[in-house]
mmCIF file with all atom_site columns, C-alpha atoms in Angstrom:
data_model
loop_
_atom_site.group_PDB
_atom_site.id
_atom_site.type_symbol
_atom_site.label_atom_id
_atom_site.label_alt_id
_atom_site.label_comp_id
_atom_site.label_asym_id
_atom_site.label_entity_id
_atom_site.label_seq_id
_atom_site.pdbx_PDB_ins_code
_atom_site.Cartn_x
_atom_site.Cartn_y
_atom_site.Cartn_z
_atom_site.occupancy
_atom_site.B_iso_or_equiv
_atom_site.pdbx_formal_charge
_atom_site.auth_seq_id
_atom_site.auth_comp_id
_atom_site.auth_asym_id
_atom_site.auth_atom_id
_atom_site.pdbx_PDB_model_num
ATOM 1   C CA . UNK A 1 1   ? 0.000   0.000  0.000   1.00 96.00 ? 15  UNK A CA 1
ATOM 2   C CA . UNK A 1 2   ? 1.287   3.435  -0.963  1.00 97.00 ? 16  UNK A CA 1
ATOM 3   C CA . UNK A 1 3   ? 0.636   6.193  1.585   1.00 98.00 ? 17  UNK A CA 1
ATOM 4   C CA . UNK A 1 4   ? 0.142   9.534  -0.215  1.00 98.00 ? 18  UNK A CA 1
ATOM 5   C CA . UNK A 1 5   ? 0.031   12.981 1.393   1.00 98.00 ? 19  UNK A CA 1
ATOM 6   C CA . UNK A 1 6   ? 0.406   16.564 0.221   1.00 97.00 ? 20  UNK A CA 1
ATOM 7   C CA . UNK A 1 7   ? 3.382   17.369 2.469   1.00 97.00 ? 21  UNK A CA 1
ATOM 8   C CA . UNK A 1 8   ? 6.286   15.675 4.173   1.00 96.00 ? 22  UNK A CA 1
ATOM 9   C CA . UNK A 1 9   ? 4.909   16.896 7.535   1.00 95.00 ? 23  UNK A CA 1
ATOM 10  C CA . UNK A 1 10  ? 1.790   14.775 7.039   1.00 95.00 ? 24  UNK A CA 1
ATOM 11  C CA . UNK A 1 11  ? 4.010   11.758 6.359   1.00 96.00 ? 25  UNK A CA 1
ATOM 12  C CA . UNK A 1 12  ? 6.459   12.399 9.225   1.00 94.00 ? 26  UNK A CA 1
ATOM 13  C CA . UNK A 1 13  ? 4.732   10.029 11.682  1.00 92.00 ? 27  UNK A CA 1
ATOM 14  C CA . UNK A 1 14  ? 4.236   7.226  9.133   1.00 94.00 ? 28  UNK A CA 1
ATOM 15  C CA . UNK A 1 15  ? 6.526   4.255  9.721   1.00 91.00 ? 29  UNK A CA 1
ATOM 16  C CA . UNK A 1 16  ? 7.203   1.009  7.850   1.00 91.00 ? 30  UNK A CA 1
ATOM 17  C CA . UNK A 1 17  ? 5.333   1.992  4.704   1.00 94.00 ? 31  UNK A CA 1
ATOM 18  C CA . UNK A 1 18  ? 6.069   3.268  1.237   1.00 96.00 ? 32  UNK A CA 1
ATOM 19  C CA . UNK A 1 19  ? 5.163   6.958  1.094   1.00 97.00 ? 33  UNK A CA 1
ATOM 20  C CA . UNK A 1 20  ? 4.791   9.623  -1.555  1.00 97.00 ? 34  UNK A CA 1
ATOM 21  C CA . UNK A 1 21  ? 4.417   13.398 -1.297  1.00 98.00 ? 35  UNK A CA 1
ATOM 22  C CA . UNK A 1 22  ? 1.979   14.565 -4.008  1.00 98.00 ? 36  UNK A CA 1
ATOM 23  C CA . UNK A 1 23  ? 2.140   18.328 -3.454  1.00 97.00 ? 37  UNK A CA 1
ATOM 24  C CA . UNK A 1 24  ? -0.493  20.861 -2.445  1.00 95.00 ? 38  UNK A CA 1
ATOM 25  C CA . UNK A 1 25  ? -3.725  21.481 -4.332  1.00 93.00 ? 39  UNK A CA 1
ATOM 26  C CA . UNK A 1 26  ? -6.026  19.340 -6.469  1.00 94.00 ? 40  UNK A CA 1
ATOM 27  C CA . UNK A 1 27  ? -4.203  19.749 -9.789  1.00 94.00 ? 41  UNK A CA 1
ATOM 28  C CA . UNK A 1 28  ? -0.698  19.117 -8.451  1.00 96.00 ? 42  UNK A CA 1
ATOM 29  C CA . UNK A 1 29  ? -1.974  16.144 -6.440  1.00 97.00 ? 43  UNK A CA 1
ATOM 30  C CA . UNK A 1 30  ? -3.639  14.580 -9.489  1.00 97.00 ? 44  UNK A CA 1
ATOM 31  C CA . UNK A 1 31  ? -0.606  15.032 -11.747 1.00 97.00 ? 45  UNK A CA 1
ATOM 32  C CA . UNK A 1 32  ? 1.998   13.858 -9.242  1.00 98.00 ? 46  UNK A CA 1
ATOM 33  C CA . UNK A 1 33  ? -0.136  10.906 -8.121  1.00 98.00 ? 47  UNK A CA 1
ATOM 34  C CA . UNK A 1 34  ? -0.711  9.792  -11.721 1.00 98.00 ? 48  UNK A CA 1
ATOM 35  C CA . UNK A 1 35  ? 3.035   9.903  -12.287 1.00 98.00 ? 49  UNK A CA 1
ATOM 36  C CA . UNK A 1 36  ? 3.749   7.932  -9.089  1.00 98.00 ? 50  UNK A CA 1
ATOM 37  C CA . UNK A 1 37  ? 1.119   5.306  -9.960  1.00 98.00 ? 51  UNK A CA 1
ATOM 38  C CA . UNK A 1 38  ? 2.681   4.763  -13.376 1.00 97.00 ? 52  UNK A CA 1
ATOM 39  C CA . UNK A 1 39  ? 6.163   4.379  -11.858 1.00 97.00 ? 53  UNK A CA 1
ATOM 40  C CA . UNK A 1 40  ? 5.383   2.421  -8.676  1.00 96.00 ? 54  UNK A CA 1
ATOM 41  C CA . UNK A 1 41  ? 2.226   0.456  -9.563  1.00 97.00 ? 55  UNK A CA 1
ATOM 42  C CA . UNK A 1 42  ? 0.966   0.057  -5.964  1.00 98.00 ? 56  UNK A CA 1
ATOM 43  C CA . UNK A 1 43  ? -1.785  -2.401 -5.074  1.00 97.00 ? 57  UNK A CA 1
ATOM 44  C CA . UNK A 1 44  ? -3.690  0.324  -3.194  1.00 98.00 ? 58  UNK A CA 1
ATOM 45  C CA . UNK A 1 45  ? -3.400  3.951  -2.065  1.00 98.00 ? 59  UNK A CA 1
ATOM 46  C CA . UNK A 1 46  ? -4.226  5.431  1.320   1.00 98.00 ? 60  UNK A CA 1
ATOM 47  C CA . UNK A 1 47  ? -4.379  9.192  0.887   1.00 98.00 ? 61  UNK A CA 1
ATOM 48  C CA . UNK A 1 48  ? -3.835  10.955 4.225   1.00 98.00 ? 62  UNK A CA 1
ATOM 49  C CA . UNK A 1 49  ? -3.694  14.514 5.425   1.00 97.00 ? 63  UNK A CA 1
ATOM 50  C CA . UNK A 1 50  ? -5.001  17.179 7.727   1.00 96.00 ? 64  UNK A CA 1
ATOM 51  C CA . UNK A 1 51  ? -8.321  18.871 7.064   1.00 95.00 ? 65  UNK A CA 1
ATOM 52  C CA . UNK A 1 52  ? -10.544 21.629 8.271   1.00 93.00 ? 66  UNK A CA 1
ATOM 53  C CA . UNK A 1 53  ? -14.030 20.803 9.521   1.00 94.00 ? 67  UNK A CA 1
ATOM 54  C CA . UNK A 1 54  ? -17.131 22.581 10.613  1.00 91.00 ? 68  UNK A CA 1
ATOM 55  C CA . UNK A 1 55  ? -18.515 21.164 13.870  1.00 92.00 ? 69  UNK A CA 1
ATOM 56  C CA . UNK A 1 56  ? -15.911 18.405 14.368  1.00 95.00 ? 70  UNK A CA 1
ATOM 57  C CA . UNK A 1 57  ? -13.268 18.806 17.049  1.00 93.00 ? 71  UNK A CA 1
ATOM 58  C CA . UNK A 1 58  ? -9.587  18.140 16.305  1.00 95.00 ? 72  UNK A CA 1
ATOM 59  C CA . UNK A 1 59  ? -7.958  15.669 16.000  1.00 96.00 ? 73  UNK A CA 1
ATOM 60  C CA . UNK A 1 60  ? -10.932 13.504 14.942  1.00 98.00 ? 74  UNK A CA 1
ATOM 61  C CA . UNK A 1 61  ? -10.388 11.089 12.069  1.00 98.00 ? 75  UNK A CA 1
ATOM 62  C CA . UNK A 1 62  ? -12.571 11.178 8.945   1.00 98.00 ? 76  UNK A CA 1
ATOM 63  C CA . UNK A 1 63  ? -12.734 8.645  6.133   1.00 98.00 ? 77  UNK A CA 1
ATOM 64  C CA . UNK A 1 64  ? -14.099 9.987  2.876   1.00 98.00 ? 78  UNK A CA 1
ATOM 65  C CA . UNK A 1 65  ? -17.399 8.432  1.825   1.00 98.00 ? 79  UNK A CA 1
ATOM 66  C CA . UNK A 1 66  ? -16.802 10.430 -1.352  1.00 97.00 ? 80  UNK A CA 1
ATOM 67  C CA . UNK A 1 67  ? -14.541 13.214 -2.530  1.00 95.00 ? 81  UNK A CA 1
ATOM 68  C CA . UNK A 1 68  ? -16.340 16.281 -3.865  1.00 93.00 ? 82  UNK A CA 1
ATOM 69  C CA . UNK A 1 69  ? -14.452 18.659 -6.166  1.00 90.00 ? 83  UNK A CA 1
ATOM 70  C CA . UNK A 1 70  ? -15.992 21.897 -4.872  1.00 82.00 ? 84  UNK A CA 1
ATOM 71  C CA . UNK A 1 71  ? -14.183 24.144 -7.363  1.00 78.00 ? 85  UNK A CA 1
ATOM 72  C CA . UNK A 1 72  ? -16.148 22.759 -10.336 1.00 67.00 ? 86  UNK A CA 1
ATOM 73  C CA . UNK A 1 73  ? -19.626 22.523 -8.817  1.00 65.00 ? 87  UNK A CA 1
ATOM 74  C CA . UNK A 1 74  ? -21.993 24.751 -10.786 1.00 66.00 ? 88  UNK A CA 1
ATOM 75  C CA . UNK A 1 75  ? -25.643 23.655 -10.574 1.00 71.00 ? 89  UNK A CA 1
ATOM 76  C CA . UNK A 1 76  ? -26.629 26.009 -13.389 1.00 74.00 ? 90  UNK A CA 1
ATOM 77  C CA . UNK A 1 77  ? -24.116 24.612 -15.884 1.00 73.00 ? 91  UNK A CA 1
ATOM 78  C CA . UNK A 1 78  ? -25.106 22.065 -18.503 1.00 71.00 ? 92  UNK A CA 1
ATOM 79  C CA . UNK A 1 79  ? -21.505 21.087 -19.262 1.00 73.00 ? 93  UNK A CA 1
ATOM 80  C CA . UNK A 1 80  ? -20.689 17.553 -18.140 1.00 73.00 ? 94  UNK A CA 1
ATOM 81  C CA . UNK A 1 81  ? -17.994 17.231 -15.508 1.00 72.00 ? 95  UNK A CA 1
ATOM 82  C CA . UNK A 1 82  ? -16.744 14.825 -12.884 1.00 74.00 ? 96  UNK A CA 1
ATOM 83  C CA . UNK A 1 83  ? -17.271 16.491 -9.525  1.00 83.00 ? 97  UNK A CA 1
ATOM 84  C CA . UNK A 1 84  ? -17.525 13.482 -7.182  1.00 89.00 ? 98  UNK A CA 1
ATOM 85  C CA . UNK A 1 85  ? -15.659 10.246 -6.774  1.00 96.00 ? 99  UNK A CA 1
ATOM 86  C CA . UNK A 1 86  ? -16.196 7.446  -4.298  1.00 97.00 ? 100 UNK A CA 1
ATOM 87  C CA . UNK A 1 87  ? -13.398 5.464  -2.664  1.00 98.00 ? 101 UNK A CA 1
ATOM 88  C CA . UNK A 1 88  ? -12.896 1.799  -3.398  1.00 98.00 ? 102 UNK A CA 1
ATOM 89  C CA . UNK A 1 89  ? -15.638 0.096  -1.343  1.00 98.00 ? 103 UNK A CA 1
ATOM 90  C CA . UNK A 1 90  ? -13.564 -2.892 -0.205  1.00 97.00 ? 104 UNK A CA 1
ATOM 91  C CA . UNK A 1 91  ? -10.615 -0.709 0.825   1.00 98.00 ? 105 UNK A CA 1
ATOM 92  C CA . UNK A 1 92  ? -12.931 1.705  2.656   1.00 98.00 ? 106 UNK A CA 1
ATOM 93  C CA . UNK A 1 93  ? -14.439 -1.222 4.590   1.00 98.00 ? 107 UNK A CA 1
ATOM 94  C CA . UNK A 1 94  ? -10.966 -2.533 5.489   1.00 97.00 ? 108 UNK A CA 1
ATOM 95  C CA . UNK A 1 95  ? -9.750  0.858  6.702   1.00 98.00 ? 109 UNK A CA 1
ATOM 96  C CA . UNK A 1 96  ? -12.999 1.447  8.565   1.00 98.00 ? 110 UNK A CA 1
ATOM 97  C CA . UNK A 1 97  ? -12.540 -1.871 10.402  1.00 97.00 ? 111 UNK A CA 1
ATOM 98  C CA . UNK A 1 98  ? -9.076  -0.724 11.475  1.00 97.00 ? 112 UNK A CA 1
ATOM 99  C CA . UNK A 1 99  ? -10.365 2.716  12.532  1.00 98.00 ? 113 UNK A CA 1
ATOM 100 C CA . UNK A 1 100 ? -13.848 2.167  13.998  1.00 98.00 ? 114 UNK A CA 1
ATOM 101 C CA . UNK A 1 101 ? -13.849 5.604  15.659  1.00 98.00 ? 115 UNK A CA 1
ATOM 102 C CA . UNK A 1 102 ? -13.388 7.387  12.328  1.00 98.00 ? 116 UNK A CA 1
ATOM 103 C CA . UNK A 1 103 ? -16.343 9.304  10.966  1.00 98.00 ? 117 UNK A CA 1
ATOM 104 C CA . UNK A 1 104 ? -17.310 8.415  7.383   1.00 98.00 ? 118 UNK A CA 1
ATOM 105 C CA . UNK A 1 105 ? -18.371 11.586 5.573   1.00 97.00 ? 119 UNK A CA 1
ATOM 106 C CA . UNK A 1 106 ? -17.958 13.381 2.243   1.00 97.00 ? 120 UNK A CA 1
ATOM 107 C CA . UNK A 1 107 ? -14.744 15.402 2.047   1.00 96.00 ? 121 UNK A CA 1
ATOM 108 C CA . UNK A 1 108 ? -14.652 18.516 -0.100  1.00 94.00 ? 122 UNK A CA 1
ATOM 109 C CA . UNK A 1 109 ? -11.611 19.293 -2.239  1.00 92.00 ? 123 UNK A CA 1
ATOM 110 C CA . UNK A 1 110 ? -10.862 22.919 -3.032  1.00 86.00 ? 124 UNK A CA 1
ATOM 111 C CA . UNK A 1 111 ? -7.831  24.821 -4.224  1.00 77.00 ? 125 UNK A CA 1
ATOM 112 C CA . UNK A 1 112 ? -8.198  27.341 -1.390  1.00 68.00 ? 126 UNK A CA 1
ATOM 113 C CA . UNK A 1 113 ? -8.889  27.325 2.353   1.00 67.00 ? 127 UNK A CA 1
ATOM 114 C CA . UNK A 1 114 ? -12.569 27.994 2.910   1.00 60.00 ? 128 UNK A CA 1
ATOM 115 C CA . UNK A 1 115 ? -13.513 26.904 -0.607  1.00 60.00 ? 129 UNK A CA 1
ATOM 116 C CA . UNK A 1 116 ? -14.954 23.533 0.333   1.00 61.00 ? 130 UNK A CA 1
ATOM 117 C CA . UNK A 1 117 ? -18.338 24.809 1.428   1.00 67.00 ? 131 UNK A CA 1
ATOM 118 C CA . UNK A 1 118 ? -20.197 21.903 -0.227  1.00 70.00 ? 132 UNK A CA 1
ATOM 119 C CA . UNK A 1 119 ? -19.049 19.633 2.644   1.00 77.00 ? 133 UNK A CA 1
ATOM 120 C CA . UNK A 1 120 ? -18.424 19.976 6.372   1.00 88.00 ? 134 UNK A CA 1
ATOM 121 C CA . UNK A 1 121 ? -14.885 18.632 5.875   1.00 93.00 ? 135 UNK A CA 1
ATOM 122 C CA . UNK A 1 122 ? -12.532 20.363 3.471   1.00 92.00 ? 136 UNK A CA 1
ATOM 123 C CA . UNK A 1 123 ? -9.083  19.569 2.181   1.00 94.00 ? 137 UNK A CA 1
ATOM 124 C CA . UNK A 1 124 ? -7.125  20.353 -0.957  1.00 93.00 ? 138 UNK A CA 1
ATOM 125 C CA . UNK A 1 125 ? -5.976  17.118 -2.633  1.00 96.00 ? 139 UNK A CA 1
ATOM 126 C CA . UNK A 1 126 ? -8.408  14.231 -2.119  1.00 96.00 ? 140 UNK A CA 1
ATOM 127 C CA . UNK A 1 127 ? -10.334 14.480 -5.358  1.00 96.00 ? 141 UNK A CA 1
ATOM 128 C CA . UNK A 1 128 ? -7.120  14.733 -7.389  1.00 96.00 ? 142 UNK A CA 1
ATOM 129 C CA . UNK A 1 129 ? -5.554  11.688 -5.735  1.00 98.00 ? 143 UNK A CA 1
ATOM 130 C CA . UNK A 1 130 ? -8.693  9.529  -5.863  1.00 98.00 ? 144 UNK A CA 1
ATOM 131 C CA . UNK A 1 131 ? -9.441  10.493 -9.475  1.00 97.00 ? 145 UNK A CA 1
ATOM 132 C CA . UNK A 1 132 ? -5.893  9.616  -10.581 1.00 98.00 ? 146 UNK A CA 1
ATOM 133 C CA . UNK A 1 133 ? -6.203  6.279  -8.779  1.00 98.00 ? 147 UNK A CA 1
ATOM 134 C CA . UNK A 1 134 ? -9.600  5.531  -10.321 1.00 97.00 ? 148 UNK A CA 1
ATOM 135 C CA . UNK A 1 135 ? -8.298  6.219  -13.827 1.00 97.00 ? 149 UNK A CA 1
ATOM 136 C CA . UNK A 1 136 ? -5.300  3.950  -13.157 1.00 98.00 ? 150 UNK A CA 1
ATOM 137 C CA . UNK A 1 137 ? -7.469  1.174  -11.672 1.00 98.00 ? 151 UNK A CA 1
ATOM 138 C CA . UNK A 1 138 ? -5.809  1.433  -8.243  1.00 98.00 ? 152 UNK A CA 1
ATOM 139 C CA . UNK A 1 139 ? -8.083  1.143  -5.160  1.00 98.00 ? 153 UNK A CA 1
ATOM 140 C CA . UNK A 1 140 ? -7.884  4.271  -3.004  1.00 98.00 ? 154 UNK A CA 1
ATOM 141 C CA . UNK A 1 141 ? -9.429  5.868  0.063   1.00 98.00 ? 155 UNK A CA 1
ATOM 142 C CA . UNK A 1 142 ? -8.978  9.251  1.767   1.00 98.00 ? 156 UNK A CA 1
ATOM 143 C CA . UNK A 1 143 ? -8.235  9.560  5.490   1.00 98.00 ? 157 UNK A CA 1
ATOM 144 C CA . UNK A 1 144 ? -8.086  12.950 7.182   1.00 98.00 ? 158 UNK A CA 1
ATOM 145 C CA . UNK A 1 145 ? -7.321  14.135 10.698  1.00 98.00 ? 159 UNK A CA 1
ATOM 146 C CA . UNK A 1 146 ? -9.108  17.334 11.617  1.00 97.00 ? 160 UNK A CA 1
ATOM 147 C CA . UNK A 1 147 ? -6.738  20.136 12.609  1.00 96.00 ? 161 UNK A CA 1
ATOM 148 C CA . UNK A 1 148 ? -8.976  23.194 12.557  1.00 92.00 ? 162 UNK A CA 1
ATOM 149 C CA . UNK A 1 149 ? -12.209 24.901 11.649  1.00 89.00 ? 163 UNK A CA 1
ATOM 150 C CA . UNK A 1 150 ? -11.845 26.499 8.189   1.00 82.00 ? 164 UNK A CA 1
ATOM 151 C CA . UNK A 1 151 ? -13.267 29.758 9.492   1.00 81.00 ? 165 UNK A CA 1
ATOM 152 C CA . UNK A 1 152 ? -10.650 30.025 12.282  1.00 80.00 ? 166 UNK A CA 1
ATOM 153 C CA . UNK A 1 153 ? -8.566  32.994 11.121  1.00 77.00 ? 167 UNK A CA 1
ATOM 154 C CA . UNK A 1 154 ? -5.795  32.458 13.699  1.00 83.00 ? 168 UNK A CA 1
ATOM 155 C CA . UNK A 1 155 ? -3.757  29.702 12.082  1.00 79.00 ? 169 UNK A CA 1
ATOM 156 C CA . UNK A 1 156 ? -1.674  29.534 15.243  1.00 83.00 ? 170 UNK A CA 1
ATOM 157 C CA . UNK A 1 157 ? -4.743  27.994 16.886  1.00 84.00 ? 171 UNK A CA 1
ATOM 158 C CA . UNK A 1 158 ? -4.906  25.189 14.323  1.00 87.00 ? 172 UNK A CA 1
ATOM 159 C CA . UNK A 1 159 ? -3.868  21.880 15.933  1.00 92.00 ? 173 UNK A CA 1
ATOM 160 C CA . UNK A 1 160 ? -1.472  20.564 13.300  1.00 93.00 ? 174 UNK A CA 1
ATOM 161 C CA . UNK A 1 161 ? 0.764   18.533 15.623  1.00 94.00 ? 175 UNK A CA 1
ATOM 162 C CA . UNK A 1 162 ? -2.215  16.714 17.164  1.00 96.00 ? 176 UNK A CA 1
ATOM 163 C CA . UNK A 1 163 ? -3.557  15.946 13.691  1.00 96.00 ? 177 UNK A CA 1
ATOM 164 C CA . UNK A 1 164 ? -0.169  14.728 12.407  1.00 96.00 ? 178 UNK A CA 1
ATOM 165 C CA . UNK A 1 165 ? 0.185   12.402 15.416  1.00 96.00 ? 179 UNK A CA 1
ATOM 166 C CA . UNK A 1 166 ? -3.375  11.096 14.910  1.00 97.00 ? 180 UNK A CA 1
ATOM 167 C CA . UNK A 1 167 ? -2.572  10.336 11.270  1.00 96.00 ? 181 UNK A CA 1
ATOM 168 C CA . UNK A 1 168 ? 0.585   8.437  12.200  1.00 96.00 ? 182 UNK A CA 1
ATOM 169 C CA . UNK A 1 169 ? -1.294  6.324  14.737  1.00 96.00 ? 183 UNK A CA 1
ATOM 170 C CA . UNK A 1 170 ? -4.145  5.692  12.298  1.00 97.00 ? 184 UNK A CA 1
ATOM 171 C CA . UNK A 1 171 ? -1.824  4.623  9.472   1.00 97.00 ? 185 UNK A CA 1
ATOM 172 C CA . UNK A 1 172 ? -0.023  2.210  11.817  1.00 96.00 ? 186 UNK A CA 1
ATOM 173 C CA . UNK A 1 173 ? -3.345  0.575  12.705  1.00 97.00 ? 187 UNK A CA 1
ATOM 174 C CA . UNK A 1 174 ? -4.387  0.350  9.036   1.00 97.00 ? 188 UNK A CA 1
ATOM 175 C CA . UNK A 1 175 ? -1.068  -1.259 8.094   1.00 95.00 ? 189 UNK A CA 1
ATOM 176 C CA . UNK A 1 176 ? -1.570  -3.936 10.760  1.00 91.00 ? 190 UNK A CA 1
ATOM 177 C CA . UNK A 1 177 ? -4.598  -5.163 8.806   1.00 83.00 ? 191 UNK A CA 1
ATOM 178 C CA . UNK A 1 178 ? -2.627  -5.940 5.628   1.00 69.00 ? 192 UNK A CA 1
#
């Protein structure tokens, strides 16, 4: 299993696993993940990272029931587009068994903080990573640790270290179920 995150900080607590840093934002994440999938050909991808959430206290864990690309949602448009992608069902069930306390909710992907208003949980890479995996035929699921409320202007109050530690612990438990 390849563990993918936007930054090295999100991967810092991950041990005994192959990791890949995909970069920040939905486009960079999609491109870099597609490249890594072609080179490494993993059996599955666990995409991890911190996220903002409305009404969920840090450092709660959230598994994506779907990834919603908030930047392209336009209910008035008639142009076809892919704006949602679901994780691999079997992989989601396996990760959920390893992390029974994790909430299972839609996670919004947006290129900017505060842009994921279509969902209570927002991040910046999930849709890009899951879409690249789907196109490559690689099972994938998104796991986030909540670090903040998106509307919290004081980024010094965001609980990054707690969220990073929660991710490391969660990944260790998922890897035990291999």
